[in-house]
Short mmCIF file of C-alpha atoms in Angstrom, two decimals:
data_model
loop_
_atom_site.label_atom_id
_atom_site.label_comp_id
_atom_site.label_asym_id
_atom_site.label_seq_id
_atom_site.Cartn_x
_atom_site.Cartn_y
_atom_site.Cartn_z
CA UNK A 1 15.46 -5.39 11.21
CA UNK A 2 12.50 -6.24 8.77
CA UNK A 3 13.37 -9.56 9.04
CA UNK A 4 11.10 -9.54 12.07
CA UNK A 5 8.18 -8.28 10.00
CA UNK A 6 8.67 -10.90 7.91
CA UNK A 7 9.12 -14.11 10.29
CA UNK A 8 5.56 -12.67 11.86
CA UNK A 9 4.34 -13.19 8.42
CA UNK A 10 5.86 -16.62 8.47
CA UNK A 11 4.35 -17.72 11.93
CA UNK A 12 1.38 -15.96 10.96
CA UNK A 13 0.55 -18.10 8.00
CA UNK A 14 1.76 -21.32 9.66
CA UNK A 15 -0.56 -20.68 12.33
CA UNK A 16 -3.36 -20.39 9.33
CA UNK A 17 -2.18 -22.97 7.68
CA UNK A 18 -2.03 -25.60 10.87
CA UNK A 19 -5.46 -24.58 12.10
CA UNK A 20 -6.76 -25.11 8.05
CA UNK A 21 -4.93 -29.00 8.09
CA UNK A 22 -6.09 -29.16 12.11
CA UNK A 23 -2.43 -30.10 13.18
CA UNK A 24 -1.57 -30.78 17.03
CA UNK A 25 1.97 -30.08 15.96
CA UNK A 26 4.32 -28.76 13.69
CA UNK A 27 7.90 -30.38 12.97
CA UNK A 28 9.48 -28.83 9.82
CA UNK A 29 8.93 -25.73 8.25
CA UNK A 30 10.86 -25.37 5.01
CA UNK A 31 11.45 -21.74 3.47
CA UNK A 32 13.15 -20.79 0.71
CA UNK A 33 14.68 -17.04 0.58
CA UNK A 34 15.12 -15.22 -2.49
CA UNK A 35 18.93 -13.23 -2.66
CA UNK A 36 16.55 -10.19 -4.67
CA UNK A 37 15.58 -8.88 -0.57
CA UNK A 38 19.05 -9.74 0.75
CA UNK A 39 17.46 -11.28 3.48
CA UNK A 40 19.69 -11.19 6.67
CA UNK A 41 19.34 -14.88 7.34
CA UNK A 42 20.71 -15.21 10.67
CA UNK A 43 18.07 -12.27 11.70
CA UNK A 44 15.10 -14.22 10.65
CA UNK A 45 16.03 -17.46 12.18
CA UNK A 46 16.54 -15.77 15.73
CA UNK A 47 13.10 -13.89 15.01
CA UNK A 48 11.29 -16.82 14.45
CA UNK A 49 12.77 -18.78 17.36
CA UNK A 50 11.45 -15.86 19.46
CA UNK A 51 8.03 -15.93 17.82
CA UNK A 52 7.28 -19.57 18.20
CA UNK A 53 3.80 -20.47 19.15
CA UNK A 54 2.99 -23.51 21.22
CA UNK A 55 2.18 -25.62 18.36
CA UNK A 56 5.58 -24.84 16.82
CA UNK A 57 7.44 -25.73 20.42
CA UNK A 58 9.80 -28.95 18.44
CA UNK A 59 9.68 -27.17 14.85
CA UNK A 60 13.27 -27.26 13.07
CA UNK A 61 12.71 -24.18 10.26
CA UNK A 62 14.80 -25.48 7.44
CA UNK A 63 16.08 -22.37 5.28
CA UNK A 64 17.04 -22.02 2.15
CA UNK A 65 18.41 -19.55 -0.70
CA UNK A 66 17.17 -19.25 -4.00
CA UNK A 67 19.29 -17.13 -6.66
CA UNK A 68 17.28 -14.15 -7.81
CA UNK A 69 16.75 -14.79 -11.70
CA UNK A 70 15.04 -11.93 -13.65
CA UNK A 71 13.71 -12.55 -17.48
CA UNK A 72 13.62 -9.19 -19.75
CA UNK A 73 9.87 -9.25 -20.88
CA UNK A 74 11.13 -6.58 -23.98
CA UNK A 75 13.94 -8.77 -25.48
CA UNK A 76 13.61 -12.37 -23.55
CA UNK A 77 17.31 -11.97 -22.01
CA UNK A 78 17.22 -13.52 -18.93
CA UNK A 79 20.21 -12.81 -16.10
CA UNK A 80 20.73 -13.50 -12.10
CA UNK A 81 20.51 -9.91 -9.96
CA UNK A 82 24.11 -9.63 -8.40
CA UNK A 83 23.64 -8.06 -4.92
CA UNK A 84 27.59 -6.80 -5.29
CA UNK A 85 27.19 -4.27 -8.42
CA UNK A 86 24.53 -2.22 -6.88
CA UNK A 87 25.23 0.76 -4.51
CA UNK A 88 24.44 0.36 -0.78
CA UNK A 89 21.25 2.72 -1.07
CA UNK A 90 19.63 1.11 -3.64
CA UNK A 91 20.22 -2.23 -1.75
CA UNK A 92 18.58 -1.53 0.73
CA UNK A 93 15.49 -0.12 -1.00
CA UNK A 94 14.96 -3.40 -3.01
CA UNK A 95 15.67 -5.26 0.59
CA UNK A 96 12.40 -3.44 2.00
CA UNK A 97 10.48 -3.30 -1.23
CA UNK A 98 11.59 -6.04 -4.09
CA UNK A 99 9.46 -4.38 -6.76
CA UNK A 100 11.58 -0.92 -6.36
CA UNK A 101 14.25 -3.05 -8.39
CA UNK A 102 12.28 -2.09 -11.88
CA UNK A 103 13.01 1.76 -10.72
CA UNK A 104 16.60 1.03 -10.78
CA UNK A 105 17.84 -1.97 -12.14
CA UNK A 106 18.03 -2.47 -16.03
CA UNK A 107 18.24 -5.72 -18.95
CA UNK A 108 21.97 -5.79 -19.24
CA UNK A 109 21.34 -6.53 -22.48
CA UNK A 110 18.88 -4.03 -24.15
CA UNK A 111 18.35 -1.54 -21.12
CA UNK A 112 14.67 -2.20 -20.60
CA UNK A 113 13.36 -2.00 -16.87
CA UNK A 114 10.53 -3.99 -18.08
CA UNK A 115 11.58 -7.94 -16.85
CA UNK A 116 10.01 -10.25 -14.63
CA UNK A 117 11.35 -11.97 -11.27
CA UNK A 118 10.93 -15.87 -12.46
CA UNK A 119 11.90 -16.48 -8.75
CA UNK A 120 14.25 -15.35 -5.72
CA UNK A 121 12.31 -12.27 -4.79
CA UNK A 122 11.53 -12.25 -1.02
CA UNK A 123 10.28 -15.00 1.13
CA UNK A 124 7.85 -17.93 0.78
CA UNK A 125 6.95 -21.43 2.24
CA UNK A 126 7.98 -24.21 0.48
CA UNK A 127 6.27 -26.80 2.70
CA UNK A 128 5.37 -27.44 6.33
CA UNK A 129 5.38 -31.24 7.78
CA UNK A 130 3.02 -31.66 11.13
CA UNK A 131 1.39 -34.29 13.17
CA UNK A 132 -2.48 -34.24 13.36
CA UNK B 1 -3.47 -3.99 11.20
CA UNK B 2 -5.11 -4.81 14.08
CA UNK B 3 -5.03 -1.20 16.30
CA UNK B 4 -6.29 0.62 13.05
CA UNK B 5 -10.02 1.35 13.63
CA UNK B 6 -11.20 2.50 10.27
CA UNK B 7 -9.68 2.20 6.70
CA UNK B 8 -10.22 4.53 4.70
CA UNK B 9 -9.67 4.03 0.75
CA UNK B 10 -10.10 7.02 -0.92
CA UNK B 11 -10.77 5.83 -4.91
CA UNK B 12 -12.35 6.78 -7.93
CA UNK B 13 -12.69 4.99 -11.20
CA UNK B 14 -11.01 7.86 -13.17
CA UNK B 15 -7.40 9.52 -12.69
CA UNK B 16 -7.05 13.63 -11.96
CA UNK B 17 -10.53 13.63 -10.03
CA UNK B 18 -8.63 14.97 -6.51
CA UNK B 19 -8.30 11.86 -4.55
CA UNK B 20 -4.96 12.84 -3.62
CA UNK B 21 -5.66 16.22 -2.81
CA UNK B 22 -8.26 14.37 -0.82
CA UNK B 23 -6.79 11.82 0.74
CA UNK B 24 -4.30 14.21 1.73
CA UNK B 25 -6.59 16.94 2.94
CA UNK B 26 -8.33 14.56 4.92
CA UNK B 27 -5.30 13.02 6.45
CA UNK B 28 -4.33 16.48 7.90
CA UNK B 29 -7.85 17.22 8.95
CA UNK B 30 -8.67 14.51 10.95
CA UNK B 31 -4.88 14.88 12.85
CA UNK B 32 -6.16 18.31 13.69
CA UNK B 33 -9.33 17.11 15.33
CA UNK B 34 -6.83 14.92 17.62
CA UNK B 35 -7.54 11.55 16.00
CA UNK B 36 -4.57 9.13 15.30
CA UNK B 37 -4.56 9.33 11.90
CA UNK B 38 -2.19 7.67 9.21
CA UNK B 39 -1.70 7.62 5.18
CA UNK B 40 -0.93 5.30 2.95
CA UNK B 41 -0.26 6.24 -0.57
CA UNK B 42 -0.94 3.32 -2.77
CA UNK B 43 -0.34 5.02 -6.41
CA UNK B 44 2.78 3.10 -6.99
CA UNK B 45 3.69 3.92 -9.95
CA UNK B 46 2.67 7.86 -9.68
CA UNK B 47 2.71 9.39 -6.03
CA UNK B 48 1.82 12.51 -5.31
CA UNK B 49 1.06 12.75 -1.80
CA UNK B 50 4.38 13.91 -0.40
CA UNK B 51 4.43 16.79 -2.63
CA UNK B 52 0.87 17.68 -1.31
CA UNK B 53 2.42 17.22 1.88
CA UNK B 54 5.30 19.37 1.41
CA UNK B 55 6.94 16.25 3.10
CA UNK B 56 11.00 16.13 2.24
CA UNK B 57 14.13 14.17 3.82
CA UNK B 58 11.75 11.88 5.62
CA UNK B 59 12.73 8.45 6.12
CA UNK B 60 10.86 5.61 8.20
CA UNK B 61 12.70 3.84 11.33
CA UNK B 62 13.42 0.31 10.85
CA UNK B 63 11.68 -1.22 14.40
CA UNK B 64 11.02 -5.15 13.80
CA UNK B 65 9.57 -3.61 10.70
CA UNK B 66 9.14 -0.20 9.30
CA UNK B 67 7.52 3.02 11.41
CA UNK B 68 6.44 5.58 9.03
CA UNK B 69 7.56 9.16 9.98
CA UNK B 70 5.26 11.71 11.00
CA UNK B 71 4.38 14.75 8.89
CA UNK B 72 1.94 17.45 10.20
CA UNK B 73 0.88 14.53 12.56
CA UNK B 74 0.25 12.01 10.58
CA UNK B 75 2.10 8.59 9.93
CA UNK B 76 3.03 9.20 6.52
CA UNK B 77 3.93 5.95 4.24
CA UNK B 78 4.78 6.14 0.71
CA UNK B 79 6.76 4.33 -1.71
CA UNK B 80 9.02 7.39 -2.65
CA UNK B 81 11.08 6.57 0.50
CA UNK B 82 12.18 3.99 -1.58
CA UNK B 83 12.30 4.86 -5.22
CA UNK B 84 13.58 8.74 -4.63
CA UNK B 85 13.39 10.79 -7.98
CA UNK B 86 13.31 7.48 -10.24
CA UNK B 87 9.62 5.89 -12.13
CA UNK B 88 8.70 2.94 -11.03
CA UNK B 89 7.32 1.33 -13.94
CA UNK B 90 5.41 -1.94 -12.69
CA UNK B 91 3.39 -4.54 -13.97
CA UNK B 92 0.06 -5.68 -12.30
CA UNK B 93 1.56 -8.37 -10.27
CA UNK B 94 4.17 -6.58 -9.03
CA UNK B 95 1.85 -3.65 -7.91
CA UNK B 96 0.30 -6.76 -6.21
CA UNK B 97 3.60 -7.77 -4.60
CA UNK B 98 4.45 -4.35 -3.37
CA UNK B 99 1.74 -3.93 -1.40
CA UNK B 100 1.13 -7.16 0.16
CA UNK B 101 5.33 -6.29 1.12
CA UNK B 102 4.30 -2.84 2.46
CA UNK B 103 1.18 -4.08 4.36
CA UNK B 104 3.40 -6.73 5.73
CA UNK B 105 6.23 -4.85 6.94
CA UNK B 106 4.19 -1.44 7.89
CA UNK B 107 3.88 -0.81 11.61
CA UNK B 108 1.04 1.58 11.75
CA UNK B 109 0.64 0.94 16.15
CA UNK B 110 -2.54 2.13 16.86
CA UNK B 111 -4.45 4.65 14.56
CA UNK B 112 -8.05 6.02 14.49
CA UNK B 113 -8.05 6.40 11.03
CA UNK B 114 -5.91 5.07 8.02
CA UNK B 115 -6.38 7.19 5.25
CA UNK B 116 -5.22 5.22 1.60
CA UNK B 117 -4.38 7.05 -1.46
CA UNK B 118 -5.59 4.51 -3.84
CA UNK B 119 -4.60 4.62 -7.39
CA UNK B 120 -6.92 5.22 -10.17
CA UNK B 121 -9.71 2.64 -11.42
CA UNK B 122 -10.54 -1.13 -10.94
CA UNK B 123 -7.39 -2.74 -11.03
CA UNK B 124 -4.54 -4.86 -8.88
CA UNK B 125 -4.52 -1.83 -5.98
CA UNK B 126 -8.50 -2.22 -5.24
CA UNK B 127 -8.65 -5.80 -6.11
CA UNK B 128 -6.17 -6.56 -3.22
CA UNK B 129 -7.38 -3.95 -0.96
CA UNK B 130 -10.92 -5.44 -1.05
CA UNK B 131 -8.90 -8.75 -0.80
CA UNK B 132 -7.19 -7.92 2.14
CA UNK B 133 -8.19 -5.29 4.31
CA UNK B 134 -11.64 -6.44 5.10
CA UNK B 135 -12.69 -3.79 7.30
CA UNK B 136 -11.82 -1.36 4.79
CA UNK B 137 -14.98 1.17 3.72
CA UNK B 138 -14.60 3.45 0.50
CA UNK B 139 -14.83 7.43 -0.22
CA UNK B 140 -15.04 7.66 -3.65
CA UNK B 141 -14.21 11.15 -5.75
CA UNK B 142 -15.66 12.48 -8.74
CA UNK B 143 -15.75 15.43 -11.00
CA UNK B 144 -18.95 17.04 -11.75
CA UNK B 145 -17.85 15.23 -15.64
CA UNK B 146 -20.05 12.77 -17.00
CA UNK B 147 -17.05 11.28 -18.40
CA UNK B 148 -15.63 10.96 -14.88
CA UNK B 149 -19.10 9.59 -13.96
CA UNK B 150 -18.81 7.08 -16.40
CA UNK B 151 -16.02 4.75 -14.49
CA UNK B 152 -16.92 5.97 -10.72
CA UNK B 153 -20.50 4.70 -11.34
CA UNK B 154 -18.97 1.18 -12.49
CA UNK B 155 -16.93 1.48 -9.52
CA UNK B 156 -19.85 2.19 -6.91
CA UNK B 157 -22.15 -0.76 -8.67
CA UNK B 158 -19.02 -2.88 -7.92
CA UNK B 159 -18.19 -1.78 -4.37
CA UNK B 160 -22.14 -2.50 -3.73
CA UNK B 161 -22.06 -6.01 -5.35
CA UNK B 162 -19.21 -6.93 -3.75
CA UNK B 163 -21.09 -5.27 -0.24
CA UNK B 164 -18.50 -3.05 0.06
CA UNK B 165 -19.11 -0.16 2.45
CA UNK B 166 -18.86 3.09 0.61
CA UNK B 167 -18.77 6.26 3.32
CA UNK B 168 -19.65 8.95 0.22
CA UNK B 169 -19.16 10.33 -2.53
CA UNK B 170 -17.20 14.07 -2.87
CA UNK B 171 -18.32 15.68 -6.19
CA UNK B 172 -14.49 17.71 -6.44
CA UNK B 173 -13.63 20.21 -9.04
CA UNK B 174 -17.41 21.65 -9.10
CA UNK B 175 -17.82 24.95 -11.19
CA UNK B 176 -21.18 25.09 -11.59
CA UNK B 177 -24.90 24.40 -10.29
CA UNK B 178 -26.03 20.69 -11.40
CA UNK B 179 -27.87 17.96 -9.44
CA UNK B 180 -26.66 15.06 -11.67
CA UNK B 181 -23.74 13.80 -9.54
CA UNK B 182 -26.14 14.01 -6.38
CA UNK B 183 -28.76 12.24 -8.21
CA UNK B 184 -26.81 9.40 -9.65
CA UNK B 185 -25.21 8.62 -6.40
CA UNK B 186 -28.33 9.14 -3.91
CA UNK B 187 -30.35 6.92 -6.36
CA UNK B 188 -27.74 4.01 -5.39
CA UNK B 189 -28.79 4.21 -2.24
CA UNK B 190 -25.48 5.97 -1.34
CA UNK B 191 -24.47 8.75 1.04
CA UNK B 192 -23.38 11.82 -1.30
CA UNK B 193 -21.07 13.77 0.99
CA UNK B 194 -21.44 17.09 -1.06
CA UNK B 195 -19.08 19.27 -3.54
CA UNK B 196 -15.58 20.95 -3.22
CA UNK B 197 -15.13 23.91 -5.80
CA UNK B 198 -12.55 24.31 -8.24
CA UNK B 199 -10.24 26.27 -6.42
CA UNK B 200 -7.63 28.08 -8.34
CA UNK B 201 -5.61 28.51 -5.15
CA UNK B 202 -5.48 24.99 -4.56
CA UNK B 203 -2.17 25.07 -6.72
CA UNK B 204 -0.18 27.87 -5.22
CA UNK B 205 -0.94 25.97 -1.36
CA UNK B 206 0.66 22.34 -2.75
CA UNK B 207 3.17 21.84 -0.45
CA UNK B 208 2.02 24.15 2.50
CA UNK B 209 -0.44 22.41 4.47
CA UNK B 210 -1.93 25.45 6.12
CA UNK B 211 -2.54 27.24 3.44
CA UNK B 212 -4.17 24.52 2.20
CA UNK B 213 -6.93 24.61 4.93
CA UNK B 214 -7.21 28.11 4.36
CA UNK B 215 -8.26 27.74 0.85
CA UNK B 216 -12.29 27.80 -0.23
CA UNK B 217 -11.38 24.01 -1.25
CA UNK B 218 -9.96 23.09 2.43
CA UNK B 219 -12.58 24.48 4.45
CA UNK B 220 -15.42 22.91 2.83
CA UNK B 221 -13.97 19.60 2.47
CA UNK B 222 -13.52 20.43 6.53
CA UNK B 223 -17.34 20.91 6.66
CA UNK B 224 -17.55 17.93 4.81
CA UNK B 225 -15.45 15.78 6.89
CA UNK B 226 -17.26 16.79 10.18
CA UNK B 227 -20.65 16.62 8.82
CA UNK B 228 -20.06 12.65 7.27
CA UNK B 229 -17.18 11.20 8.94
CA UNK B 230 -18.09 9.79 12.28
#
């Protein structure tokens, strides 16, 4: 149930962001989701329809996935993380903390654990339409 | 973050000064007195405080977030939940991204006092502490080494520019009579909280908490702690 740790985050930073741009209201909210944290995306759309403020009474929170595409910094091989091949414990360590993937997962092509996330690891805003 | 009172980071410019041992120490002291204490151990990439601890087969609750457990009274985080036996080898930005997860998701409730375990030097972990935990206040550790002395002093010139509130400074590992330390850190203007010994028994108490207080290095960092924390 993190997700609701991380739709407080959400509202939390629309909040900042809509007092920043001095909006009366807030109508869209788009997110994208990375599949890295396996983000249970019915979860977080409940949680944030629960944690609405009053500025974000009429905002429709448009969600999206984005695949989770790693790049091996030792060899330049560059794959998508597969949710499926990795064993329910491990899962659910990367879904809590996405950086714990570089303890376990490896390049599939030279075995480094040394690769960058070039996107799809956790949760961000991709933009937020209001009325001021 | 809100119900914490008082962050504590405990730092120091150079690695194998204590602050674990510290941090940990602390942590456990401060329970005892009957404050609501929690710790944090931020050294990603080499944690140490659950063996300190003795802590095993703990797991946090998943609550609209995550509770840490409790261990000797204290709400004990740590990144080894996650990562087990296995290194976590990580790049600055991901030792960025970790934390900003684990502050995120972290339920601490109300505490008195969080206690971090910061990792060593000047890096991503103290950058983004400063950067985000704004009511956080420092106790720094050094050795009675000058080459110890050499990075912590960097590190207390930056905390002050920055007007970072530094609590003290615990001259650990001390073996013999010398002023310097106490010098160089009252001349900044800043509190020096005294010396813990190089304690030989230290080792043979890792893991067992009590024995830990027992020790000549446990009591006096107790005498510390109730002379300098308030």
């Amino acid at each position: 149930m993190h997700e609701w740790a991380l739709a407080e985050a959400v509202i939390s930073t629309v909040s900042q962001i809509t007092e920043k741009e001095q909006l009366k209201e807030v109508l869209e909210v788009k997110i994208k989701v990375g599949e890295l944290q396996q983000i249970e995306l019915d979860i977080l759309e409940f949680a944030l329809s629960q944690l609405k403020t009053p500025k974000l009474k009429n905002v429709k929170f448009n969600i999206q996935t984005a695949k989770a595409e790693l790049k091996c910094r030792y060899c330049g091989h560059k794959w998508i993380f597969r949710k499926e091949k990795m064993n329910e414990e491990i899962a659910e360590a990367i879904h809590f903390v996405p950086e714990i993937a570089h303890a376990y997962v490896k390049c599939p092509k030279c075995g480094s654990p040394d690769f960058e996330i070039l996107e799809g690891r956790g949760i961000w805003l991709e933009s937020i339409k209001g009325a001021k | 973050m809100k119900g914490v009172n008082n962050v504590v980071a405990v730092s120091s410019g150079k690695g194998g000064v204590g602050k674990s041992l510290i941090a940990s120490t602390l942590a456990v002291i401060l329970a005892r007195k009957g404050y609501k204490v929690g710790l944090f151990d931020l050294d990603f990439t080499s944690p140490s405080t659950h063996v300190i601890l003795g802590a095993e087969g703990l797991q946090p609750k998943e609550e609209k977030g995550i509770i840490p457990p409790e261990v000797h009274g204290i709400k004990y985080m740590s990144i080894v939940y996650y990562s087990g036996e296995h290194a976590v080898p990580l790049r600055g930005a991901d030792i960025s991204n970790a934390l900003i997860e684990l502050f995120a998701i972290t339920r601490w409730n109300t505490l008195d006092f969080l206690i971090i375990d910061m990792p060593p030097g000047i890096s991503d972990a103290t950058l983004d502490i400063i950067r985000f935990v704004k009511k956080v206040k420092f106790l720094v550790v050094t050795t009675p080494s000058q080459l110890a002395f050499e990075t912590v002093r960097k590190l207390l010139d930056l905390l002050s520019e920055l007007g970072i509130n530094v609590v003290g400074v615990v001259e650990n590992m001390k073996m013999k009579e010398s002023q310097f330390i106490k010098q160089q850190v009252e001349g900044r203007g800043i509190t020096f909280w005294g010396e813990t010994p190089f304690d030989i028994m230290v080792e043979e108490a890792i893991g067992n908490v009590k024995k830990l207080l027992t020790t000549e290095f446990g009591s006096i960092l107790e005498e510390l702690v109730a002379k300098n924390l308030k």
